[in-house]
Tab-separated table of C-alpha atoms in Angstrom:
chain	number	residue	atom	x	y	z
A	1	MET	CA	83.274	131.421	84.143
A	2	ASP	CA	83.690	127.607	85.167
A	3	ASP	CA	84.376	126.140	88.367
A	4	SER	CA	87.951	125.223	87.231
A	5	HIS	CA	88.633	129.069	86.331
A	6	VAL	CA	87.241	129.990	89.808
A	7	ARG	CA	89.502	127.719	91.554
A	8	VAL	CA	92.491	128.641	89.670
A	9	MET	CA	91.616	132.367	90.411
A	10	LEU	CA	91.183	131.608	94.470
A	11	ASN	CA	93.963	129.754	94.479
A	12	LYS	CA	96.684	132.758	93.081
A	13	THR	CA	94.849	134.739	95.379
A	14	THR	CA	95.165	132.599	98.278
A	15	LEU	CA	99.011	132.140	97.260
A	16	TRP	CA	99.330	136.008	97.378
A	17	ARG	CA	98.288	136.625	100.631
A	18	VAL	CA	100.313	134.048	101.931
A	19	LYS	CA	103.108	135.429	100.320
A	20	PHE	CA	102.633	139.185	101.534
A	21	ASP	CA	101.194	138.294	104.811
A	22	ARG	CA	104.619	137.242	105.811
A	23	LYS	CA	106.073	140.930	104.841
A	24	ALA	CA	103.005	142.375	106.953
A	25	LYS	CA	105.442	143.778	109.508
A	26	LYS	CA	107.035	145.854	106.797
A	27	GLN	CA	104.098	148.372	107.372
A	28	PRO	CA	104.511	151.537	105.240
A	29	LEU	CA	105.111	154.926	107.184
A	30	TYR	CA	103.251	156.709	104.959
A	31	LEU	CA	101.346	156.579	101.748
A	32	LEU	CA	100.558	158.936	98.802
A	33	LYS	CA	97.991	158.508	96.248
A	34	SER	CA	98.861	159.361	92.568
A	35	PRO	CA	96.433	160.967	90.278
A	36	ASP	CA	96.394	157.412	87.756
A	37	GLY	CA	95.253	155.542	90.901
A	38	ASP	CA	98.546	154.480	92.133
A	39	VAL	CA	99.351	154.361	95.681
A	40	ILE	CA	102.866	154.673	96.803
A	41	ASP	CA	103.995	153.436	100.118
A	42	CYS	CA	106.984	155.176	101.877
A	43	VAL	CA	108.778	152.251	103.122
A	44	LEU	CA	112.042	152.580	105.658
A	45	SER	CA	114.711	152.017	103.119
A	46	HIS	CA	116.304	149.026	105.398
A	47	GLN	CA	113.045	147.266	105.021
A	48	GLN	CA	112.775	147.351	101.391
A	49	PRO	CA	112.833	144.160	99.277
A	50	ALA	CA	116.250	143.976	98.700
A	51	PHE	CA	116.931	143.390	102.240
A	52	ASP	CA	115.261	139.863	101.798
A	53	HIS	CA	118.247	138.100	100.297
A	54	PRO	CA	120.400	136.337	102.420
A	55	HIS	CA	123.609	138.579	101.295
A	56	LEU	CA	121.882	142.059	102.178
A	57	ARG	CA	119.829	141.160	105.128
A	58	GLY	CA	120.829	143.116	108.297
A	59	ASN	CA	122.257	145.712	106.022
A	60	LYS	CA	121.679	149.312	104.372
A	61	PRO	CA	121.691	150.797	101.485
A	62	LEU	CA	125.348	152.286	100.216
A	63	ASN	CA	125.918	155.475	99.679
A	64	PRO	CA	126.480	156.710	95.766
A	65	PRO	CA	129.626	156.389	94.422
A	66	GLU	CA	131.424	159.046	92.139
A	67	SER	CA	129.390	159.413	88.828
A	68	PRO	CA	131.656	158.763	85.637
A	69	ASN	CA	134.129	161.310	84.735
A	70	GLY	CA	132.594	163.664	82.054
A	71	HIS	CA	129.035	163.308	83.433
A	72	LYS	CA	126.986	166.498	83.429
A	73	SER	CA	123.377	166.771	84.568
A	74	ASN	CA	121.144	168.559	82.456
A	75	PRO	CA	119.824	171.545	84.313
A	76	ASN	CA	117.011	171.849	81.092
A	77	GLU	CA	115.447	168.190	82.164
A	78	LEU	CA	112.646	168.235	84.326
A	79	GLU	CA	112.887	168.081	87.678
A	80	ASN	CA	109.369	166.413	88.286
A	81	PHE	CA	108.344	164.092	85.659
A	82	GLN	CA	106.352	161.153	87.681
A	83	LEU	CA	102.574	161.725	88.072
A	84	TRP	CA	102.361	160.921	91.833
A	85	SER	CA	104.890	163.524	92.985
A	86	LEU	CA	103.485	166.487	90.753
A	87	SER	CA	102.114	168.067	93.931
A	88	GLY	CA	105.618	168.352	94.981
A	89	GLU	CA	105.037	166.112	97.703
A	90	THR	CA	107.721	163.303	98.138
A	91	CYS	CA	108.805	160.205	100.928
A	92	PRO	CA	110.454	161.133	103.721
A	93	GLU	CA	113.951	160.995	104.183
A	94	GLY	CA	115.332	157.543	105.326
A	95	THR	CA	112.532	155.687	103.189
A	96	ILE	CA	112.041	154.998	99.816
A	97	PRO	CA	108.576	155.062	97.429
A	98	ILE	CA	107.169	151.487	96.444
A	99	ARG	CA	104.417	151.518	94.002
A	100	ARG	CA	101.846	149.158	95.620
A	101	THR	CA	101.319	146.020	94.187
A	102	ARG	CA	97.671	144.758	94.320
A	103	GLU	CA	95.657	141.701	94.217
A	104	ILE	CA	93.913	142.509	90.596
A	105	ASP	CA	97.617	143.003	89.609
A	106	ILE	CA	98.752	139.227	90.326
A	107	LEU	CA	95.418	137.958	89.028
A	108	ARG	CA	96.069	139.696	85.405
A	109	ALA	CA	99.492	137.578	85.130
A	110	SER	CA	99.743	134.147	84.032
A	111	SER	CA	100.811	132.599	87.236
A	112	LEU	CA	102.511	134.001	90.806
A	113	GLN	CA	105.867	132.601	89.747
A	114	THR	CA	105.727	134.673	86.434
A	115	PHE	CA	104.273	137.611	87.433
A	116	GLY	CA	106.875	140.847	87.614
A	117	ARG	CA	108.912	138.289	85.509
A	118	LYS	CA	109.748	138.671	81.810
A	119	ILE	CA	109.325	135.261	79.896
A	120	LYS	CA	112.282	133.833	78.692
A	121	THR	CA	113.422	134.565	75.008
A	122	PRO	CA	116.251	134.673	72.809
A	123	ILE	CA	117.860	137.855	72.081
A	124	ARG	CA	120.687	137.466	69.667
A	125	ARG	CA	121.238	139.869	67.414
A	126	ASP	CA	121.193	137.575	64.392
A	127	THR	CA	118.312	135.682	64.936
A	128	ILE	CA	114.400	136.574	65.005
A	129	SER	CA	113.364	136.169	68.318
A	130	ASN	CA	109.736	134.479	68.772
A	131	ALA	CA	107.142	136.891	69.345
A	132	HIS	CA	109.644	139.769	70.964
A	133	GLU	CA	110.391	142.216	68.030
A	134	HIS	CA	113.067	144.658	68.541
A	135	ALA	CA	114.665	147.799	66.850
A	136	ILE	CA	117.787	148.785	68.477
A	137	GLY	CA	121.827	149.983	68.383
A	138	TYR	CA	124.088	147.944	69.888
A	139	VAL	CA	128.178	147.826	70.523
A	140	SER	CA	130.385	144.836	71.390
A	141	GLY	CA	133.048	143.462	71.444
A	142	ASP	CA	135.028	145.300	74.020
A	143	GLU	CA	134.709	145.579	77.865
A	144	TYR	CA	131.689	147.879	78.944
A	145	TYR	CA	131.076	149.802	82.372
A	146	GLY	CA	128.052	151.033	81.630
A	147	ALA	CA	126.036	153.573	79.468
A	148	LYS	CA	123.724	156.569	79.086
A	149	ALA	CA	121.294	157.970	76.754
A	150	SER	CA	118.413	160.358	76.624
A	151	ILE	CA	115.057	158.709	75.457
A	152	ASN	CA	112.085	160.071	73.784
A	153	VAL	CA	108.906	159.209	75.842
A	154	TRP	CA	105.458	158.286	74.569
A	155	ALA	CA	102.223	156.364	74.970
A	156	PRO	CA	102.157	153.990	72.439
A	157	GLN	CA	99.171	151.819	71.782
A	158	ILE	CA	98.995	148.160	72.915
A	159	SER	CA	96.694	146.151	71.154
A	160	ASN	CA	95.983	143.605	74.064
A	161	GLN	CA	96.899	143.143	77.820
A	162	TYR	CA	99.391	140.217	76.961
A	163	GLU	CA	101.374	142.548	74.711
A	164	PHE	CA	104.049	145.417	75.787
A	165	SER	CA	106.082	148.249	74.566
A	166	LEU	CA	109.109	149.168	76.090
A	167	SER	CA	112.360	151.451	75.207
A	168	GLN	CA	115.251	150.799	77.182
A	169	ILE	CA	119.012	150.280	77.736
A	170	TRP	CA	120.551	146.834	78.020
A	171	ILE	CA	123.984	146.258	79.558
A	172	ILE	CA	124.735	142.720	78.932
A	173	SER	CA	127.265	139.620	79.357
A	174	GLY	CA	127.767	135.986	79.013
A	175	SER	CA	126.898	133.850	76.233
A	176	PHE	CA	123.213	133.865	74.882
A	177	ALA	CA	122.133	130.579	76.644
A	178	ASP	CA	121.250	129.754	80.301
A	179	ASP	CA	124.205	132.452	81.801
A	180	LEU	CA	122.825	135.196	80.587
A	181	ASN	CA	123.625	138.391	82.481
A	182	THR	CA	121.257	141.698	82.000
A	183	ILE	CA	120.457	145.167	83.428
A	184	GLU	CA	117.580	146.809	82.243
A	185	ALA	CA	115.988	150.301	82.563
A	186	GLY	CA	113.911	152.534	80.629
A	187	TRP	CA	110.109	153.099	80.202
A	188	GLN	CA	107.256	150.984	79.014
A	189	VAL	CA	103.495	150.452	78.578
A	190	SER	CA	102.562	147.023	79.983
A	191	PRO	CA	98.912	146.650	80.681
A	192	GLU	CA	99.350	143.004	82.227
A	193	ILE	CA	102.202	144.387	85.018
A	194	TYR	CA	100.238	147.536	85.534
A	195	GLY	CA	96.765	147.475	84.257
A	196	ASP	CA	96.866	150.906	82.448
A	197	TYR	CA	98.347	152.305	79.261
A	198	PHE	CA	100.408	154.798	81.080
A	199	PRO	CA	104.461	154.428	80.257
A	200	ARG	CA	106.477	154.129	83.291
A	201	PHE	CA	109.615	154.127	84.360
A	202	PHE	CA	111.064	150.785	85.005
A	203	THR	CA	114.166	148.401	85.630
A	204	TYR	CA	114.582	145.044	84.971
A	205	TRP	CA	117.766	142.134	85.593
A	206	THR	CA	118.505	138.402	85.403
A	207	SER	CA	121.745	136.607	86.165
A	208	ASP	CA	120.226	133.299	84.248
A	209	ALA	CA	118.788	134.119	81.038
A	210	TYR	CA	115.476	135.389	82.329
A	211	GLN	CA	114.621	131.805	84.202
A	212	THR	CA	114.658	131.695	87.790
A	213	THR	CA	116.345	135.188	88.940
A	214	GLY	CA	115.513	138.710	88.633
A	215	CYS	CA	112.330	140.906	87.827
A	216	TYR	CA	111.018	144.062	87.166
A	217	ASN	CA	111.085	147.193	89.710
A	218	LEU	CA	111.601	146.264	93.604
A	219	LEU	CA	109.199	143.154	92.805
A	220	CYS	CA	111.905	140.706	94.225
A	221	SER	CA	115.150	140.793	95.955
A	222	GLY	CA	117.769	142.783	93.693
A	223	PHE	CA	117.612	146.156	93.468
A	224	VAL	CA	118.601	148.179	96.145
A	225	GLN	CA	116.772	151.901	95.707
A	226	THR	CA	118.526	154.879	98.041
A	227	ASN	CA	116.524	157.487	96.910
A	228	ASN	CA	113.152	159.276	98.041
A	229	ARG	CA	111.831	160.983	95.169
A	230	ILE	CA	111.610	158.235	92.254
A	231	ALA	CA	109.458	155.029	92.326
A	232	ILE	CA	110.076	152.829	90.395
A	233	GLY	CA	107.315	151.546	88.037
A	234	ALA	CA	105.402	154.937	88.516
A	235	ALA	CA	104.015	156.630	85.528
A	236	ILE	CA	106.083	159.441	83.216
A	237	SER	CA	104.672	162.814	82.688
A	238	PRO	CA	104.568	164.735	80.461
A	239	THR	CA	104.937	162.793	77.248
A	240	SER	CA	105.520	163.866	73.744
A	241	SER	CA	102.557	164.119	71.208
A	242	TYR	CA	102.943	164.106	67.143
A	243	ASP	CA	103.965	167.538	66.220
A	244	GLY	CA	103.434	168.584	69.513
A	245	GLY	CA	106.381	168.779	72.909
A	246	GLN	CA	108.873	166.526	72.958
A	247	TYR	CA	110.113	164.921	76.025
A	248	ASP	CA	112.728	162.631	77.050
A	249	ILE	CA	114.604	161.136	79.862
A	250	THR	CA	118.222	160.503	80.795
A	251	ILE	CA	119.392	157.202	82.207
A	252	LEU	CA	123.029	156.352	83.459
A	253	ILE	CA	124.217	152.888	84.525
A	254	TRP	CA	127.678	152.838	85.926
A	255	LYS	CA	129.788	150.081	87.362
A	256	ASP	CA	131.201	151.716	90.665
A	257	PRO	CA	135.381	150.998	90.358
A	258	LYS	CA	135.614	150.524	94.219
A	259	HIS	CA	132.686	148.021	95.140
A	260	GLY	CA	131.579	146.580	91.960
A	261	ASN	CA	128.075	147.272	92.047
A	262	TRP	CA	125.785	148.650	89.151
A	263	TRP	CA	124.343	152.021	89.793
A	264	LEU	CA	121.514	153.615	88.375
A	265	GLU	CA	120.541	157.575	87.479
A	266	PHE	CA	117.225	158.770	86.314
A	267	GLY	CA	116.770	162.209	84.990
A	268	SER	CA	118.706	165.256	86.015
A	269	GLY	CA	121.258	163.830	88.100
A	270	VAL	CA	118.968	161.879	90.418
A	271	VAL	CA	120.998	158.375	91.782
A	272	VAL	CA	118.165	155.880	92.050
A	273	GLY	CA	120.148	153.228	93.554
A	274	TYR	CA	122.216	150.369	92.781
A	275	TRP	CA	122.016	145.934	91.373
A	276	PRO	CA	124.550	144.960	93.734
A	277	SER	CA	127.610	142.564	91.682
A	278	PHE	CA	126.891	139.569	93.630
A	279	LEU	CA	123.607	139.436	91.877
A	280	PHE	CA	125.557	138.460	88.647
A	281	SER	CA	128.107	136.126	87.416
A	282	HIS	CA	129.479	137.729	84.083
A	283	LEU	CA	128.623	141.486	85.136
A	284	ARG	CA	130.694	141.342	88.197
A	285	SER	CA	133.652	142.250	86.047
A	286	SER	CA	132.236	143.868	82.837
A	287	ALA	CA	129.495	144.310	79.843
A	288	SER	CA	130.162	142.480	76.321
A	289	MET	CA	127.476	144.499	74.827
A	290	ILE	CA	125.185	147.393	75.475
A	291	GLN	CA	121.975	147.978	73.634
A	292	PHE	CA	119.687	150.806	73.382
A	293	GLY	CA	116.242	150.647	71.356
A	294	GLY	CA	112.892	149.323	71.302
A	295	GLU	CA	110.863	145.693	72.151
A	296	ILE	CA	107.288	144.610	71.842
A	297	VAL	CA	105.748	141.421	72.343
A	298	ASN	CA	103.490	140.157	69.056
A	299	THR	CA	100.821	137.499	70.268
A	300	ASN	CA	99.834	137.475	66.399
A	301	PRO	CA	95.839	138.296	67.693
A	302	SER	CA	93.733	136.899	65.236
A	303	GLY	CA	96.475	135.803	63.243
A	304	PHE	CA	97.792	138.390	61.915
A	305	HIS	CA	100.705	140.852	63.028
A	306	THR	CA	100.067	142.868	66.396
A	307	SER	CA	99.075	146.606	65.469
A	308	THR	CA	101.239	147.403	69.136
A	309	GLN	CA	103.005	150.579	68.171
A	310	MET	CA	106.939	150.886	69.464
A	311	GLY	CA	108.093	154.192	70.377
A	312	SER	CA	105.880	157.151	68.579
A	313	GLY	CA	104.002	154.460	66.191
A	314	HIS	CA	105.654	155.964	63.516
A	315	PHE	CA	108.491	155.070	61.013
A	316	PRO	CA	111.880	156.682	61.954
A	317	ALA	CA	112.146	158.341	58.548
A	318	GLN	CA	109.647	161.142	59.784
A	319	GLY	CA	111.872	162.699	62.018
A	320	PHE	CA	111.807	164.778	65.129
A	321	GLY	CA	108.248	165.432	66.516
A	322	LYS	CA	107.247	162.542	64.868
A	323	ALA	CA	109.322	159.154	65.644
A	324	SER	CA	111.121	158.720	68.894
A	325	TYR	CA	114.512	158.555	69.376
A	326	PHE	CA	117.390	158.028	71.588
A	327	ARG	CA	119.796	160.736	71.842
A	328	ASN	CA	123.248	161.468	73.312
A	329	LEU	CA	124.255	157.556	73.550
A	330	GLN	CA	127.392	157.333	75.162
A	331	LEU	CA	129.485	154.146	76.893
A	332	VAL	CA	131.511	153.945	80.267
A	333	ASP	CA	135.188	152.439	79.811
A	334	SER	CA	137.605	151.290	82.566
A	335	ASP	CA	138.616	154.552	83.686
A	336	ASN	CA	135.134	155.156	85.061
A	337	SER	CA	134.605	158.166	82.045
A	338	LEU	CA	131.936	158.765	79.581
A	339	ILE	CA	133.322	158.336	76.089
A	340	PRO	CA	131.529	158.169	72.201
A	341	LEU	CA	130.468	155.007	71.114
A	342	THR	CA	132.245	153.456	68.016
A	343	ASN	CA	131.284	150.901	65.896
A	344	LEU	CA	127.604	151.263	66.266
A	345	LYS	CA	125.320	148.842	64.698
A	346	PHE	CA	121.563	148.495	63.870
A	347	VAL	CA	119.396	146.150	63.769
A	348	ALA	CA	115.631	145.613	63.183
A	349	ASP	CA	114.136	142.237	63.566
A	350	HIS	CA	111.073	143.318	61.059
A	351	PRO	CA	111.651	146.751	59.452
A	352	ASN	CA	108.619	146.583	57.307
A	353	CYS	CA	106.757	146.878	61.172
A	354	TYR	CA	109.147	148.736	63.175
A	355	ASP	CA	113.011	150.135	61.840
A	356	ILE	CA	115.742	152.183	63.004
A	357	GLN	CA	117.814	154.929	61.499
A	358	GLY	CA	120.973	156.633	63.027
A	359	GLY	CA	123.153	159.413	62.848
A	360	ILE	CA	125.734	161.558	64.494
A	361	ASN	CA	125.937	165.628	65.309
A	362	SER	CA	127.334	167.590	67.117
A	363	VAL	CA	124.437	168.810	69.694
A	364	TRP	CA	123.142	164.802	69.990
A	365	GLY	CA	126.337	163.279	69.307
A	366	HIS	CA	125.241	159.296	68.288
A	367	TYR	CA	121.219	159.236	67.877
A	368	PHE	CA	118.879	157.390	66.248
A	369	TYR	CA	115.231	157.324	65.320
A	370	TYR	CA	113.179	153.937	65.830
A	371	GLY	CA	109.993	152.597	66.055
A	372	GLY	CA	106.804	151.656	63.942
A	373	PRO	CA	103.197	150.842	63.580
A	374	GLY	CA	103.222	147.618	63.663
A	375	LYS	CA	100.547	146.168	61.485
A	376	ASN	CA	100.236	148.292	58.040
A	377	GLN	CA	99.989	147.323	54.208
A	378	HIS	CA	103.735	145.973	54.953
A	379	CYS	CA	103.590	143.829	57.522
A	380	SER	CA	100.838	141.487	57.685
């Protein structure tokens, strides 16, 4: 390692210590250790990162609003689906669980400024995104106030530290330029952020097309967590296996008609928290597009397409137990009611690498299978 590289590492570590020493007064009341090596800090709810925001300073989390009309929790869904809480321990009432960020997590990032943030990339559906590849279903052309889906959870293989694979819901408004607003939630495997290859529950938001606003999880002031049982960024367990058990998580995002905040529910009726409406410009009123599906980063290792997998790593034509799926896709309308999708469209940026196939039936409603292996004889 040369001297310049050492200086960069030292500078990043120093910046990290300066930034977080300022928050030393916010010591956790309690901590829990997860089997995957994570440390979960139980932090007083009014001392979470969101309340460093000038518009929230001195406030406390809001109580959850009423769920959308027609919403029913799934009684058969696993109540305990995160590794850190498999022992039955959770954070005390009045606190929230926050996955501890370590210095080594910062050192994996390209810079302190980009840690915990997506790199700006176009996400238009009529163009091919550079490096980021998608297989998605989407609706547009109306006003949307939320979305719900159950997402099959896998642990796809990732080719290198600088790539990721995720499956999520996007709530989108604004033009596909500098004023793009998005709210995002799902699961992802990202060795750069988390240092491992576990699928993890995550959230994201931006109000300026991933330029200077927004972040993953609770890594900046934004999302307000209200729940003491869900750790955003923690590993999901169990995961699905080829020709074996299939597991999915249900995610609901909806706009509170009274206060205008966007709320998140994860799993079996567990309200996690909300994105305050003041974070956004266009999403203060409604969304103009909803997307469901998978995304990977392709760094073209050695000049070839990556072998990073999307979903299960198998093409949608293989079906249940082999390919990953989204099921029971629904939208929230202006009356705060869950409704079926209409005019659902599908797009795969590189169908020989990752594809998508949809359908509808009486049990799964609107659904699709998606994903693929990446590099293969037809994708190089």
